[in-house]
PDB file of C-alpha atoms in Angstrom:
ATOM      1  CA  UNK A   1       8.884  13.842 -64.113  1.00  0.00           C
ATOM      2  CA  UNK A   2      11.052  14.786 -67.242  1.00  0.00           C
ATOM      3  CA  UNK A   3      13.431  18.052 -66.424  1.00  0.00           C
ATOM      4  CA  UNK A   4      15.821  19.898 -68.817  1.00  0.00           C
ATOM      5  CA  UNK A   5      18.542  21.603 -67.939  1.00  0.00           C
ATOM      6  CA  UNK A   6      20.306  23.928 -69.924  1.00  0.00           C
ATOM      7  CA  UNK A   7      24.218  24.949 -68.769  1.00  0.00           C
ATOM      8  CA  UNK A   8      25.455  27.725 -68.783  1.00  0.00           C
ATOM      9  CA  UNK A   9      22.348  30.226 -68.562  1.00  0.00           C
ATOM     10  CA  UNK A  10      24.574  32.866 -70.616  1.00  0.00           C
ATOM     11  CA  UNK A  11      27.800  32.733 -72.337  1.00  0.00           C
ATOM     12  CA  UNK A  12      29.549  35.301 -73.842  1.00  0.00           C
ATOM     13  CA  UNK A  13      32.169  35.082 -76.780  1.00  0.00           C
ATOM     14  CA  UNK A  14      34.173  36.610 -79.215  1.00  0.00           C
ATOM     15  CA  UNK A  15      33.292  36.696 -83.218  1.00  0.00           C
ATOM     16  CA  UNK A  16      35.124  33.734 -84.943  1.00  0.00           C
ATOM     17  CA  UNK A  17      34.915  31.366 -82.246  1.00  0.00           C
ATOM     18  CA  UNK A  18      33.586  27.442 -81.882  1.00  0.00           C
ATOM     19  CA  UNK A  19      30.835  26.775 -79.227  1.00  0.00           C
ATOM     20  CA  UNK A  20      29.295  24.252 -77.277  1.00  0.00           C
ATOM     21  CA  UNK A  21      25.342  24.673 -76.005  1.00  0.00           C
ATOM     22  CA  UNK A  22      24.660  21.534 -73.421  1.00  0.00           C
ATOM     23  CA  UNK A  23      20.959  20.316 -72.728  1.00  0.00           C
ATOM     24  CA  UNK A  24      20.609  17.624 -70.422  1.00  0.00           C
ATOM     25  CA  UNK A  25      17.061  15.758 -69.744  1.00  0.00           C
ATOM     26  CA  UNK A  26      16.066  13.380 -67.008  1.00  0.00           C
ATOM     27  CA  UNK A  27      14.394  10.872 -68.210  1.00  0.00           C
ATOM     28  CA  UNK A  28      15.957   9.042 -71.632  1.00  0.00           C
ATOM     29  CA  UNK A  29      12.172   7.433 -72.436  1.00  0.00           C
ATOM     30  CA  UNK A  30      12.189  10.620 -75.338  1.00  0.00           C
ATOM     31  CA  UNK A  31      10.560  10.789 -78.963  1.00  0.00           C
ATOM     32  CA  UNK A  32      12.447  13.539 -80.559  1.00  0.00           C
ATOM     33  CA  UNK A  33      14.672  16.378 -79.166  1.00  0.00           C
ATOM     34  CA  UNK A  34      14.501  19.933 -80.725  1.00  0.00           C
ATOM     35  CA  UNK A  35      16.812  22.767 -80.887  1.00  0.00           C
ATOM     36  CA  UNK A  36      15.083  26.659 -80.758  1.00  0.00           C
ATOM     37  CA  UNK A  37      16.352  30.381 -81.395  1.00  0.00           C
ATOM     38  CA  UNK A  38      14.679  33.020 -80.065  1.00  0.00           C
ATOM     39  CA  UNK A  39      15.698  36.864 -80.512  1.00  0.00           C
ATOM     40  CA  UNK A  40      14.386  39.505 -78.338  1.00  0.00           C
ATOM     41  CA  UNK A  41      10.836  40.086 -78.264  1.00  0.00           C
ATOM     42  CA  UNK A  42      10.170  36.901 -80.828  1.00  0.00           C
ATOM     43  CA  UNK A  43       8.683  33.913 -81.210  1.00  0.00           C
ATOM     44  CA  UNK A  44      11.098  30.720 -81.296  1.00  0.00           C
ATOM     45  CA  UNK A  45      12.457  29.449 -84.641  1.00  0.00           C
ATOM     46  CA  UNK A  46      13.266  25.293 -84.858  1.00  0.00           C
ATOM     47  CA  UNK A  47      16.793  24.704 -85.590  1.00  0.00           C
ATOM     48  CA  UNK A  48      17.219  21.116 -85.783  1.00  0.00           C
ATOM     49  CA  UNK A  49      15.123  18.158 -84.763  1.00  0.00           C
ATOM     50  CA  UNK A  50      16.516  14.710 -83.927  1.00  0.00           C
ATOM     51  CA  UNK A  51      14.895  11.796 -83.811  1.00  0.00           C
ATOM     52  CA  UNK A  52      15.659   9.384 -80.781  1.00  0.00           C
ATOM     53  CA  UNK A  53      17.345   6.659 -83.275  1.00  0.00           C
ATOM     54  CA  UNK A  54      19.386   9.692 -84.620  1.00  0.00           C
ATOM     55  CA  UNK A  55      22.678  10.559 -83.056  1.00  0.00           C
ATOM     56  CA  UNK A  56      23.264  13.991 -84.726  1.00  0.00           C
ATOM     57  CA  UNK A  57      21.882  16.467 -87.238  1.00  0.00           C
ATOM     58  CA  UNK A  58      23.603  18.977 -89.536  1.00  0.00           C
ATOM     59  CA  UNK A  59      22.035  22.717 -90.582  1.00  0.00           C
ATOM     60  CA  UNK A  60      25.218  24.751 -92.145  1.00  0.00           C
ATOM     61  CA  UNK A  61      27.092  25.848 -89.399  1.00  0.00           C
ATOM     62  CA  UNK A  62      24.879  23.941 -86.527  1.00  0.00           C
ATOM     63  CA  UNK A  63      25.400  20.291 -85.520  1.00  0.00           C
ATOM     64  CA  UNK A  64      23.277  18.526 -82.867  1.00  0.00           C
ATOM     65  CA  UNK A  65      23.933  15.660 -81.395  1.00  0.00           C
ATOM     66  CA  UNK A  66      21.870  13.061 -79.007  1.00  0.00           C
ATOM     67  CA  UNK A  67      23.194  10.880 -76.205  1.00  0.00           C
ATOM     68  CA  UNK A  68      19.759   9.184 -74.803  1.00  0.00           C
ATOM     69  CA  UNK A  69      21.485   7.399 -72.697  1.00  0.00           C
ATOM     70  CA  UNK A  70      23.207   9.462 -70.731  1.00  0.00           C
ATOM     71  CA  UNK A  71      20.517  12.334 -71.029  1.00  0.00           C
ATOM     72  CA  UNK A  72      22.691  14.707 -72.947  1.00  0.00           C
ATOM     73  CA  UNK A  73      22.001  16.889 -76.409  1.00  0.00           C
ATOM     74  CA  UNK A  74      24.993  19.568 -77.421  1.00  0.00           C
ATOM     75  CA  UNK A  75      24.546  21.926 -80.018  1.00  0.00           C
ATOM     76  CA  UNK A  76      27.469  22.914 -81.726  1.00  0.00           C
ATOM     77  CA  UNK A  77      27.578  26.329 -83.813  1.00  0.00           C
ATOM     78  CA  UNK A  78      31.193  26.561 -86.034  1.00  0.00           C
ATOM     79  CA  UNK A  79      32.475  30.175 -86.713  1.00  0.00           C
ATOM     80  CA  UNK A  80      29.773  32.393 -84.423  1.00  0.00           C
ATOM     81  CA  UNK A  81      29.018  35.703 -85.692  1.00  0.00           C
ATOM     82  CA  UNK A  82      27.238  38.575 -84.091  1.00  0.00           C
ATOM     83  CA  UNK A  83      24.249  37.333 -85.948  1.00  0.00           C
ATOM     84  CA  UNK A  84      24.274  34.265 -83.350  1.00  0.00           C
ATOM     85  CA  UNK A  85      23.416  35.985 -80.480  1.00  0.00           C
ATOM     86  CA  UNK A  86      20.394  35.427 -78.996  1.00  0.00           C
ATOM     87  CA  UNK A  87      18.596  32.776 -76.821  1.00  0.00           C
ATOM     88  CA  UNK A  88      18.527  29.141 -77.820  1.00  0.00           C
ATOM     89  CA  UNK A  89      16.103  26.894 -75.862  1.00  0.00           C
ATOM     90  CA  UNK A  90      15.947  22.781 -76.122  1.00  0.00           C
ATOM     91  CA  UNK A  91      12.834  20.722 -75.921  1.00  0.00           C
ATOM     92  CA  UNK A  92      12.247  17.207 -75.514  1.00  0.00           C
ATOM     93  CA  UNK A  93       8.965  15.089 -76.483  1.00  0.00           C
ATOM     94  CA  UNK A  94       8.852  12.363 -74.559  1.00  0.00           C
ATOM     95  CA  UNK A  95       8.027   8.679 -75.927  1.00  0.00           C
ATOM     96  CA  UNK A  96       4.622   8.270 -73.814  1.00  0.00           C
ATOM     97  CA  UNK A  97       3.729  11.648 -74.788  1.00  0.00           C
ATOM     98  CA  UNK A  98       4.546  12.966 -78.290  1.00  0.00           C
ATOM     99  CA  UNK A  99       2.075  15.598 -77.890  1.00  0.00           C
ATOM    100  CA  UNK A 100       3.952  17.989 -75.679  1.00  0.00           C
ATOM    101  CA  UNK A 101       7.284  19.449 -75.212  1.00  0.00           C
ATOM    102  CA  UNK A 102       9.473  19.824 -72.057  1.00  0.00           C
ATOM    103  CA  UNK A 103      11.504  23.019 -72.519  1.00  0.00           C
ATOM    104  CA  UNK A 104      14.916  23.942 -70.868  1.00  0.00           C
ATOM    105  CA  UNK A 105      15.132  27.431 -69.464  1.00  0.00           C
ATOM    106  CA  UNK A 106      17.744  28.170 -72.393  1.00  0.00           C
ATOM    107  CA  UNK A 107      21.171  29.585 -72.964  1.00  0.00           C
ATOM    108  CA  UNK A 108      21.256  33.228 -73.522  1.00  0.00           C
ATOM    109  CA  UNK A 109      24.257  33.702 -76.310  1.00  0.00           C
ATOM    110  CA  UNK A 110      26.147  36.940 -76.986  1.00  0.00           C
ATOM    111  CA  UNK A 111      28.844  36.861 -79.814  1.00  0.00           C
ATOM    112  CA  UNK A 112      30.606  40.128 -79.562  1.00  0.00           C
ATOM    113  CA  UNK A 113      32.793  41.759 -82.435  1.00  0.00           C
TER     114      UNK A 113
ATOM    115  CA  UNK B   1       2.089  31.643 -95.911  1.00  0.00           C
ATOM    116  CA  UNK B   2       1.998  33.457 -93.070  1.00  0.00           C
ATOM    117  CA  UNK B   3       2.728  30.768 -90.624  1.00  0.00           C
ATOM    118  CA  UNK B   4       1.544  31.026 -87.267  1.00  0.00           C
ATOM    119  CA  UNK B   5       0.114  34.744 -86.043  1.00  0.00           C
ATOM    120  CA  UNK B   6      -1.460  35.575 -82.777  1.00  0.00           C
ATOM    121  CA  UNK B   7      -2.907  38.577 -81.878  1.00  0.00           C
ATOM    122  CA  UNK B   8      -2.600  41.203 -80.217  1.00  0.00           C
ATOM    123  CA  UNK B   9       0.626  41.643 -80.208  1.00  0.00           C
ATOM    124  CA  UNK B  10       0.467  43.594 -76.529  1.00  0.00           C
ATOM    125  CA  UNK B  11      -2.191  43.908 -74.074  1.00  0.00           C
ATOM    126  CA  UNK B  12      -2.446  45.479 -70.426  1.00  0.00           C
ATOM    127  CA  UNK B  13      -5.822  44.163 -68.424  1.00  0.00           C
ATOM    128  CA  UNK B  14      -6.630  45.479 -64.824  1.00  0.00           C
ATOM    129  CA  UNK B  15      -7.234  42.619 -62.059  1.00  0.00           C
ATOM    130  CA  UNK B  16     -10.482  41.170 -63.028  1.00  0.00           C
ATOM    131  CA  UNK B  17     -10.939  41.637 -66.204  1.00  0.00           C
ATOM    132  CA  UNK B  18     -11.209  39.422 -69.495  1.00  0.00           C
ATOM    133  CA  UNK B  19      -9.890  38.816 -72.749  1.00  0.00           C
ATOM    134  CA  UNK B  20      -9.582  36.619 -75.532  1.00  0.00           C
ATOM    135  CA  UNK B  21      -6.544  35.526 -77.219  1.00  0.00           C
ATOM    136  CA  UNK B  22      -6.522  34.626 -81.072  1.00  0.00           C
ATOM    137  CA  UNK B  23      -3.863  32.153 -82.533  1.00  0.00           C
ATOM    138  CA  UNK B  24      -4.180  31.485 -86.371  1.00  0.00           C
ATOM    139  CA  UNK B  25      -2.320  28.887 -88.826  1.00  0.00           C
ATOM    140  CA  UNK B  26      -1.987  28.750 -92.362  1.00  0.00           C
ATOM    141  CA  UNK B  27      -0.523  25.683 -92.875  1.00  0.00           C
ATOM    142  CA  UNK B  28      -3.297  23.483 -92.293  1.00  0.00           C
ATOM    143  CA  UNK B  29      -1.509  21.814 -89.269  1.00  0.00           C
ATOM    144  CA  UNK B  30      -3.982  19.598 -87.074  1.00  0.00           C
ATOM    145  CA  UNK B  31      -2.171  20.043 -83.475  1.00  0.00           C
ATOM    146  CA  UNK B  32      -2.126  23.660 -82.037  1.00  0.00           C
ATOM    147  CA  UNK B  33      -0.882  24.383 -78.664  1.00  0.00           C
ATOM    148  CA  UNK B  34      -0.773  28.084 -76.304  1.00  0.00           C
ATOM    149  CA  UNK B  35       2.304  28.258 -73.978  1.00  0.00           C
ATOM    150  CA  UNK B  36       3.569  31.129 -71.395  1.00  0.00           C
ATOM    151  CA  UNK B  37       6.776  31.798 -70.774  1.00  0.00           C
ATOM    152  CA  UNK B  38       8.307  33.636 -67.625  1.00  0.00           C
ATOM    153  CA  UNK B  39      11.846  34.342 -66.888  1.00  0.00           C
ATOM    154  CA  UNK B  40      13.664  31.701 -65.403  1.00  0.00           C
ATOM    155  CA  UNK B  41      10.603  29.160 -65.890  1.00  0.00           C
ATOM    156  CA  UNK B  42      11.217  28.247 -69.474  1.00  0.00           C
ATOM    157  CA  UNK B  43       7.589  27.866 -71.805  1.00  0.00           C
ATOM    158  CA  UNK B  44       5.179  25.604 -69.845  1.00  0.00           C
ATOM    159  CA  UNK B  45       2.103  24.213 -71.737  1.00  0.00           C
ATOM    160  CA  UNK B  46      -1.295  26.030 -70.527  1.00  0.00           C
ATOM    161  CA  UNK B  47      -3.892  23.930 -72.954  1.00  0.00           C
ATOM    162  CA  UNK B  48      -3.605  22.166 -76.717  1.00  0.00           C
ATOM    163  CA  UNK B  49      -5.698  20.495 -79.101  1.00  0.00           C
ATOM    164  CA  UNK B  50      -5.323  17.455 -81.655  1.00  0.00           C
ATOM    165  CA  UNK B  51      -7.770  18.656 -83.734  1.00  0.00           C
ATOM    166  CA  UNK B  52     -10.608  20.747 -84.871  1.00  0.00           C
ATOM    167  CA  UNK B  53     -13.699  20.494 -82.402  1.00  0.00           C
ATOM    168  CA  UNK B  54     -10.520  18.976 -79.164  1.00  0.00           C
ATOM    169  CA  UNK B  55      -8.796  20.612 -76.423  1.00  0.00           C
ATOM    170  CA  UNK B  56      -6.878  19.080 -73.391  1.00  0.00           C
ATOM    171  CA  UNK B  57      -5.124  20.486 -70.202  1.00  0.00           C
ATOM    172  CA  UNK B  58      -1.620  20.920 -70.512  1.00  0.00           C
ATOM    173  CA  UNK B  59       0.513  21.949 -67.049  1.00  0.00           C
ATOM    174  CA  UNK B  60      -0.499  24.720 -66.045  1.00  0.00           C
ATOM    175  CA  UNK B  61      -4.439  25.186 -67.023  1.00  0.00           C
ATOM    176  CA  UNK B  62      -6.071  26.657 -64.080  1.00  0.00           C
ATOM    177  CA  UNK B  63      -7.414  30.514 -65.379  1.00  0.00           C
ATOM    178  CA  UNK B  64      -7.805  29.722 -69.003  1.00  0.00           C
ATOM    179  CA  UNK B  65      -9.911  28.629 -71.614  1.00  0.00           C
ATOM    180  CA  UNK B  66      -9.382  27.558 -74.963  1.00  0.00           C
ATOM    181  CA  UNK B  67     -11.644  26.811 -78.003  1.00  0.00           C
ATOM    182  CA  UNK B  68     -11.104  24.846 -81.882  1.00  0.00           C
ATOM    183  CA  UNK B  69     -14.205  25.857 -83.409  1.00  0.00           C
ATOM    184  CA  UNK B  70     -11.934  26.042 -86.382  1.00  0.00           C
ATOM    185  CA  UNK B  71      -8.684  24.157 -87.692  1.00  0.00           C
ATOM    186  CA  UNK B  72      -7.020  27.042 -88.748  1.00  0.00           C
ATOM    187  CA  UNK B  73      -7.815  28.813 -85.150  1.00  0.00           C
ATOM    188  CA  UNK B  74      -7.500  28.531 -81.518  1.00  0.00           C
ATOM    189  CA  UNK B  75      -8.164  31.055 -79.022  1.00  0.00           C
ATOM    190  CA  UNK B  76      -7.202  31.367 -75.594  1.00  0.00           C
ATOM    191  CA  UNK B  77      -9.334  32.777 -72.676  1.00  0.00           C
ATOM    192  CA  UNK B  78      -8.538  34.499 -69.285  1.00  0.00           C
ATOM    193  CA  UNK B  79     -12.106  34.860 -67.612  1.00  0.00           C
ATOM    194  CA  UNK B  80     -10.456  36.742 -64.703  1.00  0.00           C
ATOM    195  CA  UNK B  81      -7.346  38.312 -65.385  1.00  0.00           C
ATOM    196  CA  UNK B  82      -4.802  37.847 -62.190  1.00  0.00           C
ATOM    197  CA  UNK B  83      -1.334  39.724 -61.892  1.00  0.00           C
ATOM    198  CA  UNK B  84       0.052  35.988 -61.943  1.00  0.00           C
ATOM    199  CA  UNK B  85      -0.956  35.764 -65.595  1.00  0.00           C
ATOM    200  CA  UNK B  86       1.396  38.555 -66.614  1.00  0.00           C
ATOM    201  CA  UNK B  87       3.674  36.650 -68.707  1.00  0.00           C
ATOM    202  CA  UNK B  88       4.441  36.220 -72.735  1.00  0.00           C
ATOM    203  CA  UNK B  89       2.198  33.783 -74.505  1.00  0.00           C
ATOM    204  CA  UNK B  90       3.292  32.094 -77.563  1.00  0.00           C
ATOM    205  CA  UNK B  91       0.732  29.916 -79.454  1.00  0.00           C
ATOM    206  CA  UNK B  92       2.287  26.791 -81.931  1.00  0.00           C
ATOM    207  CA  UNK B  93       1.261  24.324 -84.295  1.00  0.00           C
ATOM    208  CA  UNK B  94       2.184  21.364 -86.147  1.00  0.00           C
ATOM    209  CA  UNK B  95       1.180  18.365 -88.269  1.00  0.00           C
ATOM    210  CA  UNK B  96       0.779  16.341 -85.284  1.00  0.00           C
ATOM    211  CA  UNK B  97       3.010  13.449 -87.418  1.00  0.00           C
ATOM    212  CA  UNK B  98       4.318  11.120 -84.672  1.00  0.00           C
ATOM    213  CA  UNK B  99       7.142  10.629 -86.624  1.00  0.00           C
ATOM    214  CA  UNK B 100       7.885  14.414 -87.170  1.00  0.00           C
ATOM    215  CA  UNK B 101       6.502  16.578 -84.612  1.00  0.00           C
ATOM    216  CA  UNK B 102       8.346  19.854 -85.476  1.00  0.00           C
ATOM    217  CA  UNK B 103       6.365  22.886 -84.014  1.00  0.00           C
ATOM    218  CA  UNK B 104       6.210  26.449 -85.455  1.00  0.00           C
ATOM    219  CA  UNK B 105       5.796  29.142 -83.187  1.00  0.00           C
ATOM    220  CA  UNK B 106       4.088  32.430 -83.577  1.00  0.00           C
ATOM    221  CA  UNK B 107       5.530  35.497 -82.695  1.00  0.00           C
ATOM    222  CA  UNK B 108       3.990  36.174 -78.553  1.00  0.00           C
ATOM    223  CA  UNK B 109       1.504  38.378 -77.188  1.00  0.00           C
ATOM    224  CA  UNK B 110       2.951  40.277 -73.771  1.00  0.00           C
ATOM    225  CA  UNK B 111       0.269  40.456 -71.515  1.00  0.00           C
ATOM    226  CA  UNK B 112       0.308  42.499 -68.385  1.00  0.00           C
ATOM    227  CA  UNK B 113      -2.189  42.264 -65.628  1.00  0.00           C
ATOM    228  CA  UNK B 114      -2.296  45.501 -63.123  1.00  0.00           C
TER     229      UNK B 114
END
């Protein structure tokens, strides 16, 4: 059964600074991976989607990348504002089974001032 | 476009009771799907569909219904509202493309059960 994992559960940093999110699945057999935001009291918002033959994606200041192998995504976010902060949640469709996702509990992100 | 909408946006049932859920799309997207999320489970899958007139289980089904009597809506069901159903339900869609199988999410209803 496919798992996510999503280390740490909150992190906490100042304005200005470089940050690593880390998702790691169980099971490498995936389709696509997908990177969420979700603010308080809202829906999610898709970041950035990579394709299993992809080994990163770009969005301004966000870079994804995919290690299938070892069961690994990191999402990168360059120069975090206060703006950042909220929760960001990964999701993998698995290769058998491209109708569903498998979410991680996410990474609750607070960029203070 | 809209996007995705659901309403209501809040809702408080007593044990027992039953309501209906309605998810709607605008961007003629053929898969829709109606997830819960609790704290410290992550979103789990309750039902989706491929397509207008389709539905199938997803992982946690048991309490609800769901119906696509159109593409542009699905609804979910609680027949018998249970505290254990107090959670925040988000509803998605998306083209259904194998090869590109972003979804869009709506915006959540919070449901309470007393």
């Amino acid at each position: 059964k496919q798992e996510v994992t999503q280390i740490p559960a909150a992190l906490s940093v100042p304005e200005g600074e470089n940050l690593v999110l880390n998702c790691s699945f169980t099971d490498s057999a995936i389709y696509n991976l997908q990177w969420f935001r979700q603010d308080p009291g809202k829906g999610l918002t898709s970041l950035l989607l990579i394709q299993s033959s992809q080994r990163e994606q770009t969005s301004g200041r966000l870079n994804a990348s995919l290690d299938k192998s070892s069961g690994r995504s990191t999402l990168y976010i360059a120069a975090s504002q206060p703006g950042d902060s909220a929760t960001y949640l990964c999701a993998v469709a698995l290769s058998y089974n491209t109708d569903k996702l498998i979410f991680g509990t996410g990474t609750r992100l607070q960029v203070f001032p | 476009n809209a996007g995705v909408t659901q309403t209501p946006k809040f809702r408080v049932l007593k044990t027992g009771q039953s309501m209906t859920l309605l998810c709607a799309q605008d961007m003629n997207h053929e898969y829709m799907y109606w997830y819960r999320q609790d704290p410290g489970m992550g979103l789990r899958l309750i039902h989706y569909s491929v397509g207008e007139g389709t539905t199938a289980k997803g992982e946690v089904p048991d309490g609800y219904n769901v119906s696509r009597l159109k593409k542009q809506n699905f609804l979910l069901g609680l027949e018998s509202a249970a505290p254990s159903q107090t959670s925040v339900y988000f509803c998605a869609s998306s083209y259904g493309d194998r090869v590109y199988n972003e979804q869009f999410f709506g915006p959540g209803t919070r449901l309470t059960v007393l």
